[in-house]
Amino acid sequence: MGKRRCVVAALAAIMLMMELAALTVAENRRSMLSNGLGMTPPMGWNSWNHFGCNIDEKMIRETADALVSTGLSKLGYEYVNIDDCWAEISRDDKGNLVPKKSTFPSGIKALADYVHKKGLKLGIYSDAGYFTCSRRMPGSLGYEEQDAKTFASWGIDYLKYDNCNNDGSKPTQRYPVMTRALMKAGRPIFFSLCEWGDMHPAEWGAPLGNSWRTTNDISDNWESMISRADQNEIYAEYARPGGWNDPDMLEVGNGGMTKDEYIVHFSLWAISKAPLLLGCDIRNMTRETMDIITNKEVIAVNQDPYGFQAKKVRMEGDQEIWSAPLSGYKIAVVLLNRGPVRYSTTARWDDIGLDPKTVVQARDLWEHKTLKTTFVGNLTATLRPHSCKLYVLKPIA
Ligand code: GLA
């Protein structure tokens, strides 16, 4: 081999080694949280939206009972998540978190056992700061390993990790500490980063957590809900099996929106591959609420194995088209009227990634009907104010 060839070969070998090293780093970063959870968006319930700090073990047990008796658990709603305010304000003399004696006298382990016996999973809440957002209990900053071990020993399956009352350091410094602690704790725990989207967690959340909040807290009204869907959509490219954008929990059933608005809420969360965490009192739900949250076909869009988050593919004034590819060559499409008057809206094939000549069968997921005619090039629907249609399109020719 000539001298020049030798140099070229040596250089190629060095470059290959550098590439391998870079791959290993990428692999490590990706696998910092390798818990295998969240292959589809998590489904369940969380106490915060409806109950705030008004929580106790009886209510949590009754909620678990209701998840089973209503049939919700069979549809995939499996997490029973306790939010803020479950612990005493002070740790014990060994530095452990202590469940609040007045409201959780039997302790969290007993609750986890109860919930597990029903085939459900238990979630809990802490904070990457000195106190949680309510300031009524300690956060885990400086106690990450100890708290992760405690959670694992109790049988916790899901941790929501908030961002209040911290030391001023960046979330990218504080969140990985809990990721590592959870990985060491010896139990797969879904890790939900609740950083509110401040530092664009979609850009760094995937190696650290199974979901990351992209927005501030939702409230039970149209403006709040729809603006959270908008902010979350920006990061669509980052969602994938194992790591999801989180526009906050559901308000369906809490009374602040109309039926059409709650259908928009549930449709957008489903097509955006958002966590479907119910936020109402599921022990007392109306028929209307049940009809919305038990729509199997809409849930199937959310739980589709491909895990592509929908994007807005057209906006014209108050009319919008959101779409996402599904497995089996299907496409989910939301036709949305955000305005205050009835309007006719069209989804065009070239916007949603179909050849304009494709013949399509359309399934209306809220009417539970496959439309009688097929469609070529586009599909139009007339929409009431603040309402939407959710179709699954299936190319047939
Ligand atoms: C923050 C979170 C909410 C909730 C409250 C609890 O505001 O974003 O989802 O957990 O804290 O205090």
Coordinates of N, CA and C and ligand atoms in Angstrom, one line a residue, residues 46 48-49 52-53 83-85 125-127 132-135 160 162-164 194-196 213 215-218 248-249, ligand 1:
N46 N -55.9 12.3 37.3 CA -55.1 13.1 38.2 C -56.0 14.0 39.1
W48 N -55.6 17.0 40.5 CA -55.4 18.4 40.6 C -56.6 19.2 40.0
N49 N -56.9 19.0 38.7 CA -57.9 19.9 38.1 C -59.2 20.1 38.8
G52 N -57.8 20.0 43.5 CA -56.7 20.8 44.1 C -56.1 20.1 45.3
C53 N -56.0 20.9 46.4 CA -55.4 20.3 47.6 C -56.4 19.5 48.5
D83 N -51.8 14.3 43.0 CA -51.0 15.5 42.7 C -50.6 16.1 44.0
D84 N -50.4 17.4 44.0 CA -49.8 18.1 45.2 C -50.6 17.9 46.5
C85 N -49.9 18.1 47.6 CA -50.6 18.2 48.9 C -50.8 16.9 49.6
Y125 N -46.6 12.8 43.1 CA -46.2 14.1 42.7 C -45.1 14.6 43.6
S126 N -44.0 15.2 43.0 CA -43.1 15.9 43.7 C -42.6 17.1 42.9
D127 N -41.5 17.7 43.3 CA -41.1 19.0 42.7 C -39.5 19.1 42.8
T132 N -43.2 22.2 47.0 CA -44.0 22.0 45.8 C -44.7 23.4 45.6
C133 N -45.5 23.4 44.5 CA -46.1 24.7 44.2 C -47.1 25.2 45.2
S134 N -47.8 24.2 45.9 CA -48.7 24.6 47.0 C -48.0 25.2 48.2
R135 N -46.7 24.9 48.3 CA -45.9 25.2 49.5 C -46.3 24.4 50.7
K160 N -45.0 12.7 38.7 CA -45.1 14.0 38.1 C -44.2 14.9 38.9
D162 N -42.7 18.6 39.4 CA -43.0 20.0 39.2 C -41.7 20.9 39.3
N163 N -41.9 22.2 39.2 CA -40.7 23.1 39.0 C -40.7 24.3 39.9
C164 N -41.6 24.3 41.0 CA -41.7 25.5 41.8 C -40.6 25.6 42.9
C194 N -42.8 18.3 34.7 CA -43.8 19.4 34.7 C -43.0 20.7 34.8
E195 N -42.4 21.2 33.7 CA -41.6 22.4 33.7 C -42.3 23.5 33.1
W196 N -43.6 23.3 32.6 CA -44.5 24.3 32.1 C -44.0 24.8 30.7
R213 N -44.4 18.8 30.1 CA -45.4 19.8 29.9 C -44.8 20.9 28.9
T215 N -46.7 23.7 28.4 CA -47.6 24.9 28.6 C -47.7 25.1 30.1
N216 N -48.2 26.4 30.4 CA -48.6 26.6 31.8 C -49.9 25.9 32.1
D217 N -50.4 26.1 33.3 CA -51.6 25.3 33.7 C -52.9 25.6 32.9
I218 N -53.6 24.6 32.6 CA -54.9 24.7 31.9 C -55.9 25.2 32.9
D248 N -51.0 19.6 29.3 CA -51.7 19.6 30.6 C -52.9 18.7 30.6
M249 N -53.5 18.5 31.7 CA -54.5 17.5 31.9 C -55.9 17.9 31.4
Ligands
GLA1 C1 -48.3 23.4 39.2 C2 -48.6 22.4 38.1 C3 -50.0 21.9 38.2 C4 -50.3 21.3 39.6 C5 -50.0 22.4 40.7 C6 -50.0 21.8 42.1 O1 -49.0 24.6 39.0 O2 -48.3 22.9 36.8 O3 -50.3 20.9 37.2 O4 -49.5 20.2 39.8 O5 -48.6 22.9 40.5 O6 -49.7 22.8 43.0

